[in-house]
PDB file of C-alpha atoms in Angstrom:
ATOM      1  CA  ASP A   1       0.000   0.000   0.000  1.00  0.00           C
ATOM      2  CA  VAL A   2       1.085   3.588  -0.598  1.00  0.00           C
ATOM      3  CA  VAL A   3       2.211   5.215   2.650  1.00  0.00           C
ATOM      4  CA  MET A   4       1.274   8.872   3.045  1.00  0.00           C
ATOM      5  CA  THR A   5       3.456  10.864   5.446  1.00  0.00           C
ATOM      6  CA  GLN A   6       2.117  14.193   6.637  1.00  0.00           C
ATOM      7  CA  THR A   7       4.075  16.899   8.377  1.00  0.00           C
ATOM      8  CA  PRO A   8       3.824  18.563  10.754  1.00  0.00           C
ATOM      9  CA  VAL A   9       1.692  16.539  13.146  1.00  0.00           C
ATOM     10  CA  SER A  10       0.273  19.745  14.559  1.00  0.00           C
ATOM     11  CA  LEU A  11       0.655  23.462  14.137  1.00  0.00           C
ATOM     12  CA  SER A  12      -0.620  26.612  15.718  1.00  0.00           C
ATOM     13  CA  VAL A  13      -1.337  29.772  13.760  1.00  0.00           C
ATOM     14  CA  SER A  14      -2.673  33.213  14.450  1.00  0.00           C
ATOM     15  CA  LEU A  15      -5.880  34.363  12.838  1.00  0.00           C
ATOM     16  CA  GLY A  16      -5.077  35.885   9.481  1.00  0.00           C
ATOM     17  CA  GLY A  17      -1.848  33.955   9.172  1.00  0.00           C
ATOM     18  CA  GLN A  18      -0.720  31.382   6.628  1.00  0.00           C
ATOM     19  CA  VAL A  19       0.254  27.734   7.015  1.00  0.00           C
ATOM     20  CA  SER A  20       1.505  24.919   4.818  1.00  0.00           C
ATOM     21  CA  ILE A  21       1.030  21.200   5.318  1.00  0.00           C
ATOM     22  CA  SER A  22       3.229  18.682   3.559  1.00  0.00           C
ATOM     23  CA  CYS A  23       2.226  15.249   2.323  1.00  0.00           C
ATOM     24  CA  ARG A  24       4.777  12.819   0.927  1.00  0.00           C
ATOM     25  CA  SER A  25       3.914   9.487  -0.637  1.00  0.00           C
ATOM     26  CA  SER A  26       6.004   6.317  -0.747  1.00  0.00           C
ATOM     27  CA  GLN A  27       5.288   5.966  -4.472  1.00  0.00           C
ATOM     28  CA  SER A  28       4.556   8.383  -7.277  1.00  0.00           C
ATOM     29  CA  LEU A  29       0.914   9.416  -7.328  1.00  0.00           C
ATOM     30  CA  VAL A  30       0.881   9.994 -11.079  1.00  0.00           C
ATOM     31  CA  HIS A  31      -1.657   7.598 -12.577  1.00  0.00           C
ATOM     32  CA  ASN A  32      -1.154   5.864 -15.919  1.00  0.00           C
ATOM     33  CA  ASN A  33      -3.740   8.259 -17.322  1.00  0.00           C
ATOM     34  CA  GLY A  34      -1.588  11.258 -16.374  1.00  0.00           C
ATOM     35  CA  ASN A  35      -3.779  12.434 -13.479  1.00  0.00           C
ATOM     36  CA  THR A  36      -2.551  12.684  -9.897  1.00  0.00           C
ATOM     37  CA  TYR A  37      -5.269  11.578  -7.505  1.00  0.00           C
ATOM     38  CA  LEU A  38      -4.256  13.405  -4.368  1.00  0.00           C
ATOM     39  CA  SER A  39      -6.924  15.024  -2.239  1.00  0.00           C
ATOM     40  CA  TRP A  40      -7.034  17.082   0.931  1.00  0.00           C
ATOM     41  CA  TYR A  41      -9.725  16.826   3.592  1.00  0.00           C
ATOM     42  CA  LEU A  42     -10.613  18.748   6.725  1.00  0.00           C
ATOM     43  CA  GLN A  43     -12.227  16.999   9.658  1.00  0.00           C
ATOM     44  CA  LYS A  44     -13.657  19.582  12.021  1.00  0.00           C
ATOM     45  CA  PRO A  45     -14.189  18.531  15.650  1.00  0.00           C
ATOM     46  CA  GLY A  46     -17.029  16.041  15.925  1.00  0.00           C
ATOM     47  CA  GLN A  47     -17.705  16.010  12.186  1.00  0.00           C
ATOM     48  CA  SER A  48     -16.987  13.806   9.206  1.00  0.00           C
ATOM     49  CA  PRO A  49     -14.146  14.687   6.823  1.00  0.00           C
ATOM     50  CA  GLN A  50     -14.980  17.152   4.069  1.00  0.00           C
ATOM     51  CA  LEU A  51     -13.273  17.331   0.708  1.00  0.00           C
ATOM     52  CA  LEU A  52     -11.292  20.523   0.147  1.00  0.00           C
ATOM     53  CA  ILE A  53      -8.987  19.814  -2.791  1.00  0.00           C
ATOM     54  CA  TYR A  54      -8.923  17.038  -5.393  1.00  0.00           C
ATOM     55  CA  LYS A  55      -6.388  16.085  -8.041  1.00  0.00           C
ATOM     56  CA  VAL A  56      -3.681  18.107  -6.299  1.00  0.00           C
ATOM     57  CA  SER A  57      -4.977  21.609  -6.897  1.00  0.00           C
ATOM     58  CA  ASN A  58      -8.687  21.648  -7.733  1.00  0.00           C
ATOM     59  CA  ARG A  59     -10.913  23.224  -5.110  1.00  0.00           C
ATOM     60  CA  PHE A  60     -14.117  21.322  -4.397  1.00  0.00           C
ATOM     61  CA  SER A  61     -17.466  23.053  -4.754  1.00  0.00           C
ATOM     62  CA  GLY A  62     -17.899  25.866  -2.251  1.00  0.00           C
ATOM     63  CA  ILE A  63     -14.326  25.779  -0.939  1.00  0.00           C
ATOM     64  CA  SER A  64     -12.698  29.141  -0.341  1.00  0.00           C
ATOM     65  CA  ASP A  65      -9.775  30.252  -2.493  1.00  0.00           C
ATOM     66  CA  ARG A  66      -7.839  30.610   0.754  1.00  0.00           C
ATOM     67  CA  PHE A  67      -7.138  26.896   0.330  1.00  0.00           C
ATOM     68  CA  SER A  68      -4.676  25.915  -2.378  1.00  0.00           C
ATOM     69  CA  GLY A  69      -2.932  22.699  -3.292  1.00  0.00           C
ATOM     70  CA  SER A  70       0.286  22.182  -5.184  1.00  0.00           C
ATOM     71  CA  GLY A  71       3.043  19.710  -5.853  1.00  0.00           C
ATOM     72  CA  SER A  72       3.701  16.707  -8.026  1.00  0.00           C
ATOM     73  CA  GLY A  73       4.839  13.116  -7.963  1.00  0.00           C
ATOM     74  CA  THR A  74       5.438  12.248  -4.337  1.00  0.00           C
ATOM     75  CA  ASP A  75       5.597  15.693  -2.748  1.00  0.00           C
ATOM     76  CA  LEU A  76       2.345  17.587  -2.244  1.00  0.00           C
ATOM     77  CA  THR A  77       1.409  20.650  -0.225  1.00  0.00           C
ATOM     78  CA  LEU A  78      -1.724  22.298   1.110  1.00  0.00           C
ATOM     79  CA  LYS A  79      -1.534  26.009   1.846  1.00  0.00           C
ATOM     80  CA  ILE A  80      -4.105  27.881   3.908  1.00  0.00           C
ATOM     81  CA  SER A  81      -3.971  31.650   3.808  1.00  0.00           C
ATOM     82  CA  ARG A  82      -5.767  34.255   5.942  1.00  0.00           C
ATOM     83  CA  VAL A  83      -6.601  31.593   8.525  1.00  0.00           C
ATOM     84  CA  GLU A  84     -10.067  31.889  10.077  1.00  0.00           C
ATOM     85  CA  PRO A  85     -11.491  30.347  13.280  1.00  0.00           C
ATOM     86  CA  ASP A  86     -13.555  27.859  11.258  1.00  0.00           C
ATOM     87  CA  ASP A  87     -10.381  26.370   9.756  1.00  0.00           C
ATOM     88  CA  LEU A  88      -9.447  24.514  12.928  1.00  0.00           C
ATOM     89  CA  GLY A  89      -9.487  20.732  12.838  1.00  0.00           C
ATOM     90  CA  VAL A  90      -7.438  17.884  11.430  1.00  0.00           C
ATOM     91  CA  TYR A  91      -6.283  17.968   7.827  1.00  0.00           C
ATOM     92  CA  TYR A  92      -5.714  14.731   5.943  1.00  0.00           C
ATOM     93  CA  CYS A  93      -4.191  14.037   2.581  1.00  0.00           C
ATOM     94  CA  GLY A  94      -5.440  11.000   0.707  1.00  0.00           C
ATOM     95  CA  GLN A  95      -4.402   9.222  -2.473  1.00  0.00           C
ATOM     96  CA  GLY A  96      -6.592   7.385  -4.938  1.00  0.00           C
ATOM     97  CA  THR A  97      -4.024   6.622  -7.612  1.00  0.00           C
ATOM     98  CA  GLN A  98      -3.042   3.198  -6.302  1.00  0.00           C
ATOM     99  CA  TYR A  99      -5.505   0.698  -4.825  1.00  0.00           C
ATOM    100  CA  PRO A 100      -6.284   0.684  -1.950  1.00  0.00           C
ATOM    101  CA  PRO A 101      -6.850   4.360  -1.216  1.00  0.00           C
ATOM    102  CA  THR A 102      -4.741   5.510   1.710  1.00  0.00           C
ATOM    103  CA  PHE A 103      -4.657   8.565   3.942  1.00  0.00           C
ATOM    104  CA  GLY A 104      -2.012  10.472   5.819  1.00  0.00           C
ATOM    105  CA  SER A 105      -2.089  10.410   9.601  1.00  0.00           C
ATOM    106  CA  GLY A 106      -3.359  13.961   9.827  1.00  0.00           C
ATOM    107  CA  THR A 107      -2.215  17.449  10.804  1.00  0.00           C
ATOM    108  CA  LYS A 108      -4.023  19.182  13.635  1.00  0.00           C
ATOM    109  CA  LEU A 109      -4.455  22.904  13.123  1.00  0.00           C
ATOM    110  CA  GLU A 110      -4.953  25.023  16.198  1.00  0.00           C
ATOM    111  CA  ILE A 111      -5.683  28.697  16.362  1.00  0.00           C
ATOM    112  CA  LYS A 112      -3.469  30.745  18.669  1.00  0.00           C
TER     113      LYS A 112
ATOM    114  CA  GLN B   1     -28.418  18.650  -2.387  1.00  0.00           C
ATOM    115  CA  ILE B   2     -26.335  15.507  -2.072  1.00  0.00           C
ATOM    116  CA  GLN B   3     -26.559  13.876   1.333  1.00  0.00           C
ATOM    117  CA  LEU B   4     -25.461  10.634   2.935  1.00  0.00           C
ATOM    118  CA  VAL B   5     -27.369  10.058   6.165  1.00  0.00           C
ATOM    119  CA  GLN B   6     -26.211   7.237   8.406  1.00  0.00           C
ATOM    120  CA  SER B   7     -27.968   5.434  11.219  1.00  0.00           C
ATOM    121  CA  GLY B   8     -27.461   6.181  14.870  1.00  0.00           C
ATOM    122  CA  PRO B   9     -24.837   5.145  17.426  1.00  0.00           C
ATOM    123  CA  GLU B  10     -24.637   1.515  18.475  1.00  0.00           C
ATOM    124  CA  LEU B  11     -23.708  -0.195  21.741  1.00  0.00           C
ATOM    125  CA  LYS B  12     -22.924  -3.872  21.346  1.00  0.00           C
ATOM    126  CA  LYS B  13     -21.311  -6.729  23.242  1.00  0.00           C
ATOM    127  CA  PRO B  14     -18.339  -8.698  21.932  1.00  0.00           C
ATOM    128  CA  GLY B  15     -19.521 -11.462  19.630  1.00  0.00           C
ATOM    129  CA  GLU B  16     -22.682  -9.645  18.556  1.00  0.00           C
ATOM    130  CA  SER B  17     -23.387  -8.198  15.119  1.00  0.00           C
ATOM    131  CA  VAL B  18     -24.137  -4.645  14.071  1.00  0.00           C
ATOM    132  CA  LYS B  19     -25.732  -3.268  10.915  1.00  0.00           C
ATOM    133  CA  ILE B  20     -25.069   0.330   9.856  1.00  0.00           C
ATOM    134  CA  SER B  21     -27.037   2.058   7.124  1.00  0.00           C
ATOM    135  CA  CYS B  22     -26.121   4.882   4.764  1.00  0.00           C
ATOM    136  CA  LYS B  23     -29.006   6.463   2.876  1.00  0.00           C
ATOM    137  CA  ALA B  24     -28.120   8.528  -0.169  1.00  0.00           C
ATOM    138  CA  SER B  25     -30.146  11.347  -1.651  1.00  0.00           C
ATOM    139  CA  GLY B  26     -29.712  14.120  -4.186  1.00  0.00           C
ATOM    140  CA  TYR B  27     -28.096  11.989  -6.906  1.00  0.00           C
ATOM    141  CA  THR B  28     -28.566   8.742  -8.815  1.00  0.00           C
ATOM    142  CA  PHE B  29     -27.500   6.103  -6.306  1.00  0.00           C
ATOM    143  CA  THR B  30     -26.349   3.545  -8.851  1.00  0.00           C
ATOM    144  CA  ASN B  31     -24.024   5.975 -10.635  1.00  0.00           C
ATOM    145  CA  TYR B  32     -21.486   6.128  -7.813  1.00  0.00           C
ATOM    146  CA  GLY B  33     -19.913   3.367  -5.784  1.00  0.00           C
ATOM    147  CA  MET B  34     -19.992   3.622  -1.997  1.00  0.00           C
ATOM    148  CA  TYR B  35     -16.869   3.475   0.136  1.00  0.00           C
ATOM    149  CA  TRP B  36     -16.589   2.605   3.812  1.00  0.00           C
ATOM    150  CA  VAL B  37     -13.994   4.132   6.141  1.00  0.00           C
ATOM    151  CA  LYS B  38     -13.110   3.282   9.744  1.00  0.00           C
ATOM    152  CA  GLN B  39     -11.830   5.793  12.277  1.00  0.00           C
ATOM    153  CA  ALA B  40     -10.746   4.318  15.607  1.00  0.00           C
ATOM    154  CA  PRO B  41     -10.911   6.673  18.614  1.00  0.00           C
ATOM    155  CA  GLY B  42      -8.331   9.446  18.239  1.00  0.00           C
ATOM    156  CA  GLN B  43      -6.937   7.842  15.101  1.00  0.00           C
ATOM    157  CA  GLY B  44      -6.835   8.526  11.375  1.00  0.00           C
ATOM    158  CA  LEU B  45      -8.870   7.236   8.469  1.00  0.00           C
ATOM    159  CA  GLN B  46      -8.708   3.630   7.285  1.00  0.00           C
ATOM    160  CA  TYR B  47     -10.244   2.510   4.017  1.00  0.00           C
ATOM    161  CA  MET B  48     -12.376  -0.617   4.443  1.00  0.00           C
ATOM    162  CA  GLY B  49     -13.509  -1.260   0.886  1.00  0.00           C
ATOM    163  CA  TRP B  50     -16.332  -0.360  -1.430  1.00  0.00           C
ATOM    164  CA  ILE B  51     -19.467  -1.680  -3.037  1.00  0.00           C
ATOM    165  CA  ASN B  52     -20.416  -1.279  -6.657  1.00  0.00           C
ATOM    166  CA  THR B  53     -23.903   0.198  -6.408  1.00  0.00           C
ATOM    167  CA  GLU B  54     -24.754  -0.871  -9.942  1.00  0.00           C
ATOM    168  CA  THR B  55     -23.920  -4.574  -9.567  1.00  0.00           C
ATOM    169  CA  GLY B  56     -23.898  -5.004  -5.802  1.00  0.00           C
ATOM    170  CA  LYS B  57     -20.409  -6.459  -5.884  1.00  0.00           C
ATOM    171  CA  PRO B  58     -18.419  -5.710  -2.726  1.00  0.00           C
ATOM    172  CA  THR B  59     -14.635  -5.385  -2.551  1.00  0.00           C
ATOM    173  CA  TYR B  60     -12.947  -5.577   0.835  1.00  0.00           C
ATOM    174  CA  ALA B  61      -9.576  -4.207   1.863  1.00  0.00           C
ATOM    175  CA  ASP B  62      -7.284  -6.879   3.291  1.00  0.00           C
ATOM    176  CA  ASP B  63      -7.891  -5.958   6.937  1.00  0.00           C
ATOM    177  CA  PHE B  64     -11.649  -6.235   6.467  1.00  0.00           C
ATOM    178  CA  LYS B  65     -12.085  -9.624   4.862  1.00  0.00           C
ATOM    179  CA  GLY B  66     -14.160 -12.151   6.767  1.00  0.00           C
ATOM    180  CA  ARG B  67     -16.402 -10.480   9.354  1.00  0.00           C
ATOM    181  CA  PHE B  68     -17.374  -7.412   7.361  1.00  0.00           C
ATOM    182  CA  VAL B  69     -20.191  -7.380   4.835  1.00  0.00           C
ATOM    183  CA  PHE B  70     -21.273  -4.628   2.452  1.00  0.00           C
ATOM    184  CA  PHE B  71     -24.690  -4.852   0.837  1.00  0.00           C
ATOM    185  CA  LEU B  72     -27.358  -2.674  -0.727  1.00  0.00           C
ATOM    186  CA  GLU B  73     -31.052  -1.939  -0.737  1.00  0.00           C
ATOM    187  CA  THR B  74     -31.019  -0.227  -4.097  1.00  0.00           C
ATOM    188  CA  SER B  75     -34.726   0.573  -4.122  1.00  0.00           C
ATOM    189  CA  ALA B  76     -34.109   2.670  -1.003  1.00  0.00           C
ATOM    190  CA  SER B  77     -30.788   4.161  -2.197  1.00  0.00           C
ATOM    191  CA  THR B  78     -29.197   2.681   0.905  1.00  0.00           C
ATOM    192  CA  ALA B  79     -25.898   0.952   1.520  1.00  0.00           C
ATOM    193  CA  TYR B  80     -25.216  -1.167   4.563  1.00  0.00           C
ATOM    194  CA  LEU B  81     -22.203  -2.270   6.531  1.00  0.00           C
ATOM    195  CA  GLN B  82     -22.611  -5.291   8.759  1.00  0.00           C
ATOM    196  CA  ILE B  83     -19.928  -6.358  11.193  1.00  0.00           C
ATOM    197  CA  ASN B  84     -20.254  -9.869  12.597  1.00  0.00           C
ATOM    198  CA  ASN B  85     -18.665 -11.347  15.723  1.00  0.00           C
ATOM    199  CA  LEU B  86     -17.732  -7.918  17.071  1.00  0.00           C
ATOM    200  CA  LYS B  87     -14.363  -7.514  18.756  1.00  0.00           C
ATOM    201  CA  ASN B  88     -13.046  -4.781  21.005  1.00  0.00           C
ATOM    202  CA  GLU B  89     -10.890  -3.452  18.167  1.00  0.00           C
ATOM    203  CA  ASP B  90     -14.015  -2.811  16.092  1.00  0.00           C
ATOM    204  CA  MET B  91     -14.919   0.050  18.399  1.00  0.00           C
ATOM    205  CA  ALA B  92     -14.732   3.032  16.070  1.00  0.00           C
ATOM    206  CA  THR B  93     -16.684   5.490  13.993  1.00  0.00           C
ATOM    207  CA  TYR B  94     -17.668   4.176  10.587  1.00  0.00           C
ATOM    208  CA  PHE B  95     -18.218   6.505   7.663  1.00  0.00           C
ATOM    209  CA  CYS B  96     -19.732   5.893   4.271  1.00  0.00           C
ATOM    210  CA  ALA B  97     -18.453   8.089   1.458  1.00  0.00           C
ATOM    211  CA  ARG B  98     -19.443   8.411  -2.156  1.00  0.00           C
ATOM    212  CA  ARG B  99     -16.921   7.239  -4.756  1.00  0.00           C
ATOM    213  CA  GLY B 100     -14.227   9.881  -4.969  1.00  0.00           C
ATOM    214  CA  PHE B 101     -14.686  10.669  -1.254  1.00  0.00           C
ATOM    215  CA  ASP B 102     -16.490  13.855  -2.251  1.00  0.00           C
ATOM    216  CA  TYR B 103     -19.470  13.389   0.066  1.00  0.00           C
ATOM    217  CA  TRP B 104     -19.400  11.674   3.426  1.00  0.00           C
ATOM    218  CA  GLY B 105     -21.992  10.466   5.887  1.00  0.00           C
ATOM    219  CA  GLN B 106     -21.962  11.862   9.401  1.00  0.00           C
ATOM    220  CA  GLY B 107     -20.482   8.656  10.787  1.00  0.00           C
ATOM    221  CA  VAL B 108     -21.753   5.994  13.177  1.00  0.00           C
ATOM    222  CA  MET B 109     -19.999   5.401  16.471  1.00  0.00           C
ATOM    223  CA  VAL B 110     -19.927   1.723  17.405  1.00  0.00           C
ATOM    224  CA  THR B 111     -19.098   0.947  21.007  1.00  0.00           C
ATOM    225  CA  VAL B 112     -18.144  -2.608  21.919  1.00  0.00           C
ATOM    226  CA  SER B 113     -18.304  -3.361  25.602  1.00  0.00           C
ATOM    227  CA  SER B 114     -19.208  -6.321  27.752  1.00  0.00           C
TER     228      SER B 114
END
């Protein structure tokens, strides 16, 4: 299975600040069809995960442009700018290029 | 709007069975497979497998072969997860998610305690 390694495990940011979360995979996430099936999710406290970004850099419906994804191959990044109180929770990366789908262990975002 | 609504929390004893439902609305049920994901207390997300909602064929991840069963009630746009012979390590929240993990159910907490 593809191992997804997220860093940092946790981070604290001031409102209005910017943070980056890294996700590295044990294998390239480039599919034979040329797409890279790497997604980012936010799980707010007591809720189910919600899709933020799919295929590396595409924002899901209704997701603020404060969230942006980038990277390629095995090295992917989620950037959150102008952090708001509602952004707190655990962020997960997940890959769907290789079966079975696998997720990173999560990054907990706290607001200072 | 697209929604996946799951059944309520469950309290079971070791050795018992539990059946969790996931009712879909707002889209054509048979056009998207349904995934199942386990989240143990304080832990991350673990893919359990998926069911083809067009054919009813389930596919289980390696850790979930044997006691876990996925099935459908297509006429009700509902997917089910049944866990047989419950063990302590099955205590977790179970999510259904539409293919692509774009929409998720609210999760069902299963508590296993004697």
